[in-house]
Short mmCIF file of C-alpha atoms and ligand atoms in Angstrom, two decimals:
data_model
loop_
_atom_site.label_atom_id
_atom_site.label_comp_id
_atom_site.label_asym_id
_atom_site.label_seq_id
_atom_site.Cartn_x
_atom_site.Cartn_y
_atom_site.Cartn_z
CA UNK A 1 -0.06 0.17 0.04
CA UNK A 2 2.83 2.65 1.27
CA UNK A 3 4.49 0.99 -2.16
CA UNK A 4 2.15 1.95 -4.28
CA UNK A 5 1.24 5.53 -2.91
CA UNK A 6 4.95 6.58 -3.10
CA UNK A 7 5.08 4.92 -6.30
CA UNK A 8 1.77 7.03 -7.23
CA UNK A 9 3.75 10.07 -6.15
CA UNK A 10 6.67 9.61 -7.91
CA UNK A 11 4.73 9.18 -11.13
CA UNK A 12 3.56 12.75 -10.82
CA UNK A 13 4.62 13.46 -14.83
CA UNK A 14 3.69 11.11 -17.50
CA UNK A 15 3.02 11.43 -21.05
CA UNK A 16 0.45 12.45 -22.37
CA UNK A 17 -2.16 9.99 -23.51
CA UNK A 18 -1.50 8.49 -27.11
CA UNK A 19 1.80 9.89 -27.06
CA UNK A 20 4.74 7.62 -26.55
CA UNK A 21 8.38 7.82 -25.77
CA UNK A 22 10.93 5.95 -27.94
CA UNK A 23 13.59 4.28 -25.86
CA UNK A 24 16.21 2.37 -26.62
CA UNK A 25 16.96 -0.48 -28.04
CA UNK A 26 13.74 0.04 -30.29
CA UNK A 27 15.61 3.35 -31.73
CA UNK A 28 17.94 1.31 -33.06
CA UNK A 29 15.49 -0.32 -35.40
CA UNK A 30 14.03 3.45 -36.58
CA UNK A 31 17.87 4.26 -37.01
CA UNK A 32 17.77 1.48 -39.58
CA UNK A 33 14.77 2.42 -40.96
CA UNK A 34 15.70 5.95 -41.23
CA UNK A 35 19.12 4.93 -42.79
CA UNK A 36 17.39 2.36 -45.53
CA UNK A 37 15.05 4.95 -46.56
CA UNK A 38 17.65 7.69 -47.02
CA UNK A 39 19.82 5.66 -48.63
CA UNK A 40 16.93 4.08 -51.43
CA UNK A 41 15.64 7.77 -51.90
CA UNK A 42 18.95 9.37 -52.53
CA UNK A 43 19.14 6.82 -55.25
CA UNK A 44 16.29 8.32 -56.84
CA UNK A 45 17.49 11.72 -56.47
CA UNK A 46 15.27 12.79 -53.41
CA UNK A 47 16.68 15.59 -51.21
CA UNK A 48 15.92 16.12 -47.43
CA UNK A 49 13.25 19.01 -46.48
CA UNK A 50 12.79 19.36 -42.93
CA UNK A 51 9.45 21.39 -42.43
CA UNK A 52 8.02 22.80 -39.11
CA UNK A 53 5.25 20.79 -37.15
CA UNK A 54 3.31 23.49 -36.88
CA UNK A 55 1.11 25.56 -39.45
CA UNK A 56 -1.62 28.04 -39.57
CA UNK A 57 -4.28 26.32 -39.61
CA UNK A 58 -5.90 27.37 -42.90
CA UNK A 59 -2.73 25.44 -44.69
CA UNK A 60 -4.65 22.43 -43.43
CA UNK A 61 -8.18 23.33 -44.28
CA UNK A 62 -7.48 24.68 -47.86
CA UNK A 63 -5.83 21.21 -48.27
CA UNK A 64 -7.29 18.48 -46.59
CA UNK A 65 -10.41 19.34 -46.95
CA UNK A 66 -13.33 20.70 -44.36
CA UNK A 67 -15.44 18.12 -44.50
CA UNK A 68 -12.62 15.16 -44.22
CA UNK A 69 -12.11 13.20 -40.61
CA UNK A 70 -8.73 14.91 -40.26
CA UNK A 71 -10.08 18.59 -40.48
CA UNK A 72 -13.17 18.05 -38.87
CA UNK A 73 -11.81 15.57 -35.99
CA UNK A 74 -8.24 15.17 -35.69
CA UNK A 75 -6.79 18.30 -35.60
CA UNK A 76 -4.47 19.90 -32.47
CA UNK A 77 -5.94 23.30 -33.21
CA UNK A 78 -5.02 25.92 -30.76
CA UNK A 79 -4.96 29.74 -30.58
CA UNK A 80 -1.40 31.60 -29.94
CA UNK A 81 -0.69 34.16 -27.69
CA UNK A 82 -0.60 36.16 -31.05
CA UNK A 83 -4.68 34.84 -31.29
CA UNK A 84 -3.63 33.22 -34.82
CA UNK A 85 -5.10 29.90 -34.61
CA UNK A 86 -2.25 27.16 -35.43
CA UNK A 87 -2.41 23.43 -35.59
CA UNK A 88 0.26 20.61 -35.21
CA UNK A 89 0.81 18.99 -39.15
CA UNK A 90 -1.62 16.00 -39.15
CA UNK A 91 0.25 15.01 -42.10
CA UNK A 92 2.99 16.08 -44.16
CA UNK A 93 1.94 17.10 -47.76
CA UNK A 94 0.04 20.54 -47.12
CA UNK A 95 3.01 22.25 -45.47
CA UNK A 96 5.70 20.71 -47.92
CA UNK A 97 3.34 22.62 -50.91
CA UNK A 98 3.00 25.76 -48.64
CA UNK A 99 6.62 25.50 -48.57
CA UNK A 100 7.20 24.68 -52.53
CA UNK A 101 5.24 27.65 -53.50
CA UNK A 102 7.17 29.53 -50.54
CA UNK A 103 10.80 29.35 -51.73
CA UNK A 104 9.55 29.02 -55.26
CA UNK A 105 11.05 25.72 -55.40
CA UNK A 106 8.94 25.13 -58.79
CA UNK A 107 11.84 26.87 -60.36
CA UNK A 108 14.48 23.79 -59.84
CA UNK A 109 14.50 21.37 -62.56
CA UNK A 110 11.86 18.97 -62.76
CA UNK A 111 10.87 16.54 -60.95
CA UNK A 112 11.36 17.95 -57.91
CA UNK A 113 12.09 15.63 -55.54
CA UNK A 114 11.96 15.88 -51.72
CA UNK A 115 11.67 13.44 -48.62
CA UNK A 116 10.77 14.05 -45.03
CA UNK A 117 10.53 12.55 -42.37
CA UNK A 118 8.99 13.36 -38.62
CA UNK A 119 6.13 13.45 -35.97
CA UNK A 120 2.71 13.67 -36.95
CA UNK A 121 -0.29 14.94 -34.61
CA UNK A 122 -3.90 13.54 -34.80
CA UNK A 123 -6.71 14.29 -31.84
CA UNK A 124 -7.69 10.48 -32.15
CA UNK A 125 -8.81 7.63 -30.00
CA UNK A 126 -5.24 6.01 -29.54
CA UNK A 127 -5.77 1.82 -29.78
CA UNK A 128 -3.27 -0.42 -31.50
CA UNK A 129 -1.42 1.40 -34.70
CA UNK A 130 -3.34 4.95 -33.75
CA UNK A 131 -1.38 7.19 -31.68
CA UNK A 132 -2.22 10.95 -31.19
CA UNK A 133 1.86 11.47 -32.16
CA UNK A 134 3.04 9.31 -34.99
CA UNK A 135 5.75 9.07 -37.57
CA UNK A 136 5.85 9.22 -41.26
CA UNK A 137 8.13 8.97 -43.80
CA UNK A 138 7.08 10.60 -46.68
CA UNK A 139 8.55 11.76 -50.26
CA UNK A 140 7.01 14.12 -53.12
CA UNK A 141 7.80 14.13 -56.61
CA UNK A 142 6.26 17.46 -58.96
CA UNK A 143 6.71 18.64 -61.91
CA UNK A 144 5.88 15.69 -64.16
CA UNK A 145 2.61 14.54 -64.91
CA UNK A 146 3.30 11.57 -66.64
CA UNK A 147 2.54 7.93 -65.22
CA UNK A 148 6.05 6.93 -65.63
CA UNK A 149 6.51 8.61 -62.26
CA UNK A 150 3.68 6.93 -60.56
CA UNK A 151 5.30 4.24 -61.11
CA UNK A 152 8.46 4.63 -59.83
CA UNK A 153 7.46 6.59 -57.26
CA UNK A 154 5.39 3.60 -56.27
CA UNK A 155 7.96 1.24 -57.09
CA UNK A 156 10.47 3.03 -54.74
CA UNK A 157 7.75 2.63 -52.03
CA UNK A 158 7.79 -1.17 -52.54
CA UNK A 159 11.57 -1.59 -53.08
CA UNK A 160 11.43 0.40 -49.36
CA UNK A 161 9.25 -1.91 -47.85
CA UNK A 162 11.01 -4.64 -48.99
CA UNK A 163 13.92 -3.61 -47.62
CA UNK A 164 12.99 -3.10 -44.54
CA UNK A 165 11.61 -6.76 -44.08
CA UNK A 166 7.58 -5.94 -44.53
CA UNK A 167 6.28 -9.18 -45.98
CA UNK A 168 2.52 -9.81 -46.48
CA UNK A 169 2.10 -6.55 -47.49
CA UNK A 170 -0.25 -5.93 -50.15
CA UNK A 171 -0.20 -3.04 -53.10
CA UNK A 172 -3.55 -1.69 -53.43
CA UNK A 173 -4.02 1.09 -56.75
CA UNK A 174 -6.74 2.82 -57.86
CA UNK A 175 -7.57 6.15 -59.94
CA UNK A 176 -10.15 8.52 -58.37
CA UNK A 177 -9.68 11.07 -61.77
CA UNK A 178 -9.94 14.73 -61.88
CA UNK A 179 -11.97 17.66 -61.80
CA UNK A 180 -13.11 16.66 -65.57
CA UNK A 181 -14.75 13.46 -64.27
CA UNK A 182 -15.71 14.31 -60.55
CA UNK A 183 -18.99 16.12 -61.31
CA UNK A 184 -20.58 12.98 -63.26
CA UNK A 185 -19.69 10.69 -60.68
CA UNK A 186 -20.29 13.15 -57.45
CA UNK A 187 -24.08 12.97 -59.19
CA UNK A 188 -23.86 9.14 -59.65
CA UNK A 189 -23.19 8.96 -56.07
CA UNK A 190 -25.69 11.16 -55.01
CA UNK A 191 -28.07 9.15 -57.06
CA UNK A 192 -27.39 5.98 -55.82
CA UNK A 193 -27.27 7.65 -51.69
CA UNK A 194 -30.71 9.59 -52.21
CA UNK A 195 -33.16 6.88 -50.75
CA UNK A 196 -30.70 5.62 -48.38
CA UNK A 197 -29.66 8.95 -46.55
CA UNK A 198 -31.59 8.72 -43.84
CA UNK A 199 -29.52 4.97 -42.48
CA UNK A 200 -26.63 6.99 -42.84
CA UNK A 201 -24.98 9.11 -39.72
CA UNK A 202 -25.52 12.68 -39.15
CA UNK A 203 -22.46 13.50 -40.57
CA UNK A 204 -22.98 12.05 -43.64
CA UNK A 205 -26.14 13.33 -43.86
CA UNK A 206 -24.24 16.55 -44.14
CA UNK A 207 -21.33 15.38 -46.30
CA UNK A 208 -24.11 14.39 -49.25
CA UNK A 209 -24.51 18.09 -50.16
CA UNK A 210 -21.24 19.64 -49.45
CA UNK A 211 -18.52 16.77 -49.88
CA UNK A 212 -20.73 13.65 -50.72
CA UNK A 213 -17.30 11.72 -51.71
CA UNK A 214 -16.29 11.86 -47.90
CA UNK A 215 -19.38 9.45 -47.19
CA UNK A 216 -16.85 6.74 -48.89
CA UNK A 217 -14.80 7.30 -45.72
CA UNK A 218 -17.42 6.86 -43.19
CA UNK A 219 -16.11 4.32 -40.36
CA UNK A 220 -19.31 4.24 -38.59
CA UNK A 221 -20.42 0.17 -39.27
CA UNK A 222 -23.50 1.50 -40.38
CA UNK A 223 -22.77 3.73 -43.18
CA UNK A 224 -20.59 1.13 -44.25
CA UNK A 225 -23.14 -1.06 -44.59
CA UNK A 226 -25.21 0.98 -46.51
CA UNK A 227 -22.97 2.24 -49.21
CA UNK A 228 -22.30 -1.41 -50.29
CA UNK A 229 -22.65 -1.48 -54.00
CA UNK A 230 -22.24 2.16 -54.35
CA UNK A 231 -20.60 3.24 -57.70
CA UNK A 232 -17.03 3.90 -58.38
CA UNK A 233 -15.22 6.45 -59.36
CA UNK A 234 -13.55 4.15 -61.75
CA UNK A 235 -15.97 3.67 -63.96
CA UNK A 236 -16.40 7.42 -64.72
CA UNK A 237 -12.75 8.21 -65.39
CA UNK A 238 -12.20 10.41 -68.45
CA UNK A 239 -10.33 9.68 -71.33
CA UNK A 240 -7.10 11.52 -70.52
CA UNK A 241 -7.28 9.90 -66.49
CA UNK A 242 -8.18 6.22 -68.28
CA UNK A 243 -4.81 6.75 -69.99
CA UNK A 244 -3.15 7.77 -67.31
CA UNK A 245 -4.33 5.24 -65.18
CA UNK A 246 -3.66 2.16 -67.97
CA UNK A 247 0.25 4.08 -68.14
CA UNK A 248 0.47 3.32 -64.32
CA UNK A 249 -0.40 -0.31 -64.31
CA UNK A 250 1.35 -0.72 -67.61
CA UNK A 251 5.18 0.45 -66.58
CA UNK A 252 4.01 -1.19 -62.72
CA UNK A 253 3.95 -4.31 -65.14
CA UNK A 254 7.36 -3.56 -66.14
CA UNK A 255 8.81 -3.31 -63.01
CA UNK A 256 7.60 -6.16 -61.72
CA UNK A 257 6.02 -4.72 -59.10
CA UNK A 258 2.86 -7.04 -57.85
CA UNK A 259 -0.18 -4.75 -57.09
CA UNK A 260 -3.63 -5.13 -57.27
CA UNK A 261 -6.18 -2.79 -58.31
CA UNK A 262 -9.03 -1.40 -55.77
CA UNK A 263 -11.67 0.40 -57.23
CA UNK A 264 -13.37 0.91 -53.79
CA UNK A 265 -9.59 2.24 -52.12
CA UNK A 266 -11.25 5.69 -50.49
CA UNK A 267 -8.51 8.27 -49.43
CA UNK A 268 -9.06 10.11 -46.30
CA UNK A 269 -8.15 13.73 -48.09
CA UNK A 270 -9.63 15.87 -50.56
CA UNK A 271 -6.49 16.95 -52.60
CA UNK A 272 -6.16 13.34 -54.59
CA UNK A 273 -6.34 13.59 -58.12
CA UNK A 274 -5.83 10.49 -60.32
CA UNK A 275 -3.73 7.76 -58.80
CA UNK A 276 -3.84 6.80 -55.25
CA UNK A 277 -2.37 3.69 -53.51
CA UNK A 278 -2.40 2.09 -50.16
CA UNK A 279 -0.23 -0.81 -48.87
CA UNK A 280 -1.67 -3.12 -46.61
CA UNK A 281 -0.78 -5.73 -44.13
CA UNK A 282 -2.73 -8.67 -43.53
CA UNK A 283 -0.49 -9.02 -40.37
CA UNK A 284 -2.21 -6.15 -38.76
CA UNK A 285 -5.46 -5.23 -37.09
CA UNK A 286 -8.39 -2.84 -37.45
CA UNK A 287 -5.28 -0.29 -38.55
CA UNK A 288 -4.10 -2.57 -41.56
CA UNK A 289 -2.47 0.74 -43.64
CA UNK A 290 1.41 0.59 -43.26
CA UNK A 291 1.22 3.51 -45.71
CA UNK A 292 -0.31 5.41 -48.25
CA UNK A 293 0.03 8.00 -50.98
CA UNK A 294 -1.45 9.45 -54.64
CA UNK A 295 -1.06 12.34 -56.97
CA UNK A 296 -2.52 15.66 -56.32
CA UNK A 297 -2.27 17.92 -59.95
CA UNK A 298 -3.93 20.65 -58.52
CA UNK A 299 -2.59 21.49 -55.12
CA UNK A 300 0.37 23.76 -55.71
CA UNK A 301 -2.35 26.14 -57.62
CA UNK A 302 -4.51 25.95 -54.34
CA UNK A 303 -1.52 27.24 -52.48
CA UNK A 304 -1.02 29.54 -55.11
CA UNK A 305 1.67 29.06 -57.02
CA UNK A 306 2.06 27.72 -60.74
CA UNK A 307 0.20 24.66 -62.15
CA UNK A 308 2.51 21.96 -60.81
CA UNK A 309 1.59 18.20 -60.75
CA UNK A 310 2.63 16.02 -57.84
CA UNK A 311 2.42 12.79 -56.26
CA UNK A 312 3.36 11.58 -53.19
CA UNK A 313 3.22 8.68 -50.17
CA UNK A 314 3.75 8.68 -46.25
CA UNK A 315 4.91 5.67 -44.70
CA UNK A 316 3.72 5.08 -40.95
CA UNK A 317 6.76 3.90 -38.89
CA UNK A 318 5.11 2.88 -35.80
CA UNK A 319 3.28 0.65 -37.74
CA UNK A 320 6.33 -0.85 -40.00
CA UNK A 321 7.78 -1.23 -36.70
CA UNK A 322 5.37 -3.16 -35.14
CA UNK A 323 5.83 -5.54 -38.17
CA UNK A 324 9.57 -5.80 -38.62
CA UNK A 325 9.45 -8.68 -35.82
CA UNK A 326 13.26 -8.07 -35.25
CA UNK A 327 14.37 -8.36 -31.46
CA UNK A 328 15.67 -5.10 -30.86
CA UNK A 329 19.52 -5.62 -31.50
CA UNK A 330 21.75 -7.74 -29.39
CA UNK A 331 23.50 -4.72 -27.02
CA UNK A 332 25.96 -2.77 -29.45
CA UNK A 333 28.93 -2.53 -26.43
CA UNK A 334 31.81 -0.44 -25.23
CA UNK A 335 35.01 -1.79 -26.79
CA UNK A 336 36.72 -0.36 -23.57
CA UNK A 337 35.99 -0.06 -20.05
CA UNK A 338 39.01 2.25 -17.85
CA UNK A 339 38.53 1.12 -14.33
CA UNK A 340 40.79 3.52 -11.86
CA UNK A 341 41.90 3.68 -8.17
CA UNK A 342 43.06 7.55 -6.83
CA UNK A 343 42.74 10.65 -8.07
CA UNK A 344 45.80 10.54 -10.70
CA UNK A 345 44.35 7.93 -12.35
CA UNK A 346 41.06 9.46 -12.89
CA UNK A 347 42.73 12.15 -14.34
CA UNK A 348 44.86 10.03 -16.35
CA UNK A 349 41.81 8.26 -17.35
CA UNK A 350 39.47 10.86 -18.44
CA UNK A 351 42.38 12.01 -20.95
CA UNK A 352 43.37 8.58 -22.33
CA UNK A 353 39.47 8.29 -22.55
CA UNK A 354 39.34 11.27 -24.42
CA UNK A 355 41.91 10.56 -26.79
CA UNK A 356 40.74 7.04 -27.56
CA UNK A 357 37.21 7.98 -28.83
CA UNK A 358 38.94 10.77 -30.91
CA UNK A 359 40.46 7.94 -32.23
CA UNK A 360 37.09 6.14 -32.96
CA UNK A 361 36.56 3.71 -29.99
CA UNK A 362 33.30 3.54 -27.72
CA UNK A 363 35.17 3.92 -24.21
CA UNK A 364 33.41 4.44 -21.07
CA UNK A 365 35.05 5.03 -17.39
CA UNK A 366 34.84 5.12 -13.71
CA UNK A 367 33.98 8.27 -12.34
CA UNK A 368 34.10 7.86 -8.74
CA UNK A 369 35.82 6.21 -5.93
CA UNK A 370 33.98 2.81 -6.11
CA UNK A 371 35.93 -0.27 -5.03
CA UNK A 372 37.64 -1.98 -8.24
CA UNK A 373 34.52 -4.94 -7.66
CA UNK A 374 31.58 -2.93 -8.31
CA UNK A 375 33.61 -1.10 -11.21
CA UNK A 376 34.35 -4.55 -12.82
CA UNK A 377 30.59 -5.60 -12.10
CA UNK A 378 29.67 -2.32 -13.89
CA UNK A 379 31.97 -2.85 -16.98
CA UNK A 380 30.27 -6.28 -17.52
CA UNK A 381 26.78 -4.93 -16.69
CA UNK A 382 27.11 -2.98 -20.22
CA UNK A 383 29.08 -5.65 -22.15
CA UNK A 384 32.41 -3.66 -22.19
CA UNK A 385 34.30 -5.78 -24.54
CA UNK A 386 37.49 -5.00 -22.60
CA UNK A 387 38.45 -3.57 -19.48
CA UNK A 388 41.92 -1.53 -18.21
CA UNK A 389 42.71 -0.97 -14.74
CA UNK A 390 44.49 2.10 -13.98
CA UNK A 391 45.91 2.49 -10.19
CA UNK A 392 49.41 3.96 -8.74
CA UNK A 393 51.59 1.19 -9.87
CA UNK A 394 50.32 1.20 -13.33
CA UNK A 395 50.77 4.69 -13.55
CA UNK A 396 54.41 4.66 -12.32
CA UNK A 397 55.42 1.83 -14.83
CA UNK A 398 53.47 3.28 -17.42
CA UNK A 399 52.35 0.06 -18.60
CA UNK A 400 48.55 -1.44 -17.64
CA UNK A 401 46.63 -5.28 -18.63
CA UNK A 402 43.90 -5.00 -20.96
CA UNK A 403 41.68 -8.00 -19.94
CA UNK A 404 39.48 -9.57 -23.02
CA UNK A 405 36.25 -9.79 -20.62
CA UNK A 406 34.91 -13.11 -23.27
CA UNK A 407 37.95 -15.01 -23.56
CA UNK A 408 39.30 -13.65 -20.48
CA UNK A 409 42.64 -12.93 -22.04
CA UNK A 410 45.14 -10.45 -20.68
CA UNK A 411 47.65 -8.43 -22.63
CA UNK A 412 50.02 -6.28 -21.23
CA UNK A 413 50.35 -3.21 -23.07
CA UNK A 414 51.91 0.54 -23.14
CA UNK A 415 50.21 3.34 -21.23
CA UNK A 416 49.22 5.13 -24.28
CA UNK A 417 46.12 5.64 -26.55
CA UNK A 418 48.27 4.74 -29.77
CA UNK A 419 49.22 1.53 -28.58
CA UNK A 420 45.74 0.63 -27.08
CA UNK A 421 44.62 1.50 -30.15
CA UNK A 422 46.89 -1.35 -31.95
CA UNK A 423 45.92 -3.97 -30.20
CA UNK A 424 42.89 -3.49 -29.47
CA UNK A 425 42.25 -3.24 -33.77
CA UNK A 426 44.30 -6.24 -34.02
CA UNK A 427 41.59 -7.88 -31.93
CA UNK A 428 38.75 -6.61 -34.44
P1 ATP B 1 -5.99 5.49 -41.27
O1 ATP B 1 -7.01 4.64 -41.99
O2 ATP B 1 -5.40 4.39 -40.98
O3 ATP B 1 -6.23 6.11 -40.42
P2 ATP B 1 -5.04 7.39 -42.94
O4 ATP B 1 -5.65 7.12 -43.98
O5 ATP B 1 -5.32 8.38 -41.83
O6 ATP B 1 -5.19 5.95 -42.29
P3 ATP B 1 -2.64 8.69 -44.10
O7 ATP B 1 -3.16 10.04 -43.57
O8 ATP B 1 -3.17 7.99 -45.17
O9 ATP B 1 -3.50 7.76 -42.87
O10 ATP B 1 -1.32 8.68 -43.36
C1 ATP B 1 -0.27 7.54 -43.92
C2 ATP B 1 0.12 6.65 -42.90
O11 ATP B 1 0.04 7.10 -41.46
C3 ATP B 1 -1.29 5.45 -42.45
O12 ATP B 1 -0.87 4.68 -44.10
C4 ATP B 1 -0.57 5.18 -41.28
O13 ATP B 1 0.49 4.14 -41.34
C5 ATP B 1 0.19 5.87 -40.44
N1 ATP B 1 -0.85 7.02 -39.66
C6 ATP B 1 -1.88 7.66 -40.26
N2 ATP B 1 -2.71 8.09 -38.92
C7 ATP B 1 -2.15 7.55 -37.82
C8 ATP B 1 -1.92 7.50 -36.51
N3 ATP B 1 -3.31 8.15 -35.70
N4 ATP B 1 -1.29 6.59 -36.41
C9 ATP B 1 -0.42 5.52 -36.14
N5 ATP B 1 -0.01 5.80 -37.38
C10 ATP B 1 -0.92 6.50 -38.17
MG1 MG B 2 -7.04 8.38 -40.12
#
């Protein structure tokens, strides 16, 4: 009881609901995924862009769309001290396009290719696969409308997920047409929904007039049930969109990227045109999408930039990590632990440690007056590969004994960074 009370007192501060700390050794997996991503993006000519995590709220409303779930329900929006409405970014494309126009990046040779990685924020109910702070790795490629770019982007995503080690993932693609095909489809969809509208949730009833396409993305079970059999936009594509979509499929086949066409694939953002896609995993539960993206040919204009087509995707890093069933790395371990006895040895060891680190080694040392036994125990706990004991005697003779913690082999070596380095390198 007393212990629990104490625990409660000691735990006054906790991270916010749905917002998690990421600790070692899991951070190793994060680093590996980030490293693989950067490496692959580089080969396709993508450059990193680092954007703020907070933007004027309008940046998101204008682009994602007023009647989307993200804007209606999920945004972390608040008023700052200057009475401006600001929002923690729920996704990366809108801030990217804002920056693209602000810095005239459309003047760079096309396609302009950028990637980003970082946290996103959505006020959703935390559950498996859904956090309020989560991370995305995303790319954006602009300036080219040709379906070869769509196929290249999708193929790169597929290579990336494969290299990370994901298995059992399916790539679904579709085309949602352009502003030319939209009006006919919108009319057909409204026609289909008209008699059933009473069975839909209040949100959908409202969406019917403003943005009926959003009804297809509603997560309410009765709405899902009632919209079964709704017409699919893929049957309403104009000739140009049809040709574009055929191109995407042809090039994906040429590149041998396995994919299926899902005419019912709906994305939760309004800015998409033509190609949209999602990568799903059968090993995840209800939240089964690990990555998603699409083309946005009108978005740059929405931000007052010149007409510039674009396409991109974002990977949900937490979901990817939950699928790479790797045991977080066996511990990485220090090359050397310096045990010290006495003040003089301590002074020598802080200098020696620094010299060895500057030569590329991972060196840990003792910082206090603890006994040799406890220092050795510590070296063992942190899995130090080698240990050197520095006492008065060693300092006087200018020689130390290096002990290999695994083989228990002892080597005599001069008390000198270069000499110690040589011995350690020989062991590697
Ligand atoms: P979902 O239907 O799963 O909510 P979404 O359509 O809202 O996904 P996107 O906006 O397409 O998601 O974001 C791309 C990816 O980011 C998703 O496929 C998913 O992997 C990840 N993601 C989105 N929201 C969250 C969240 N709240 N927590 C963790 N990952 C998320
Ligand atoms: Mg969502």
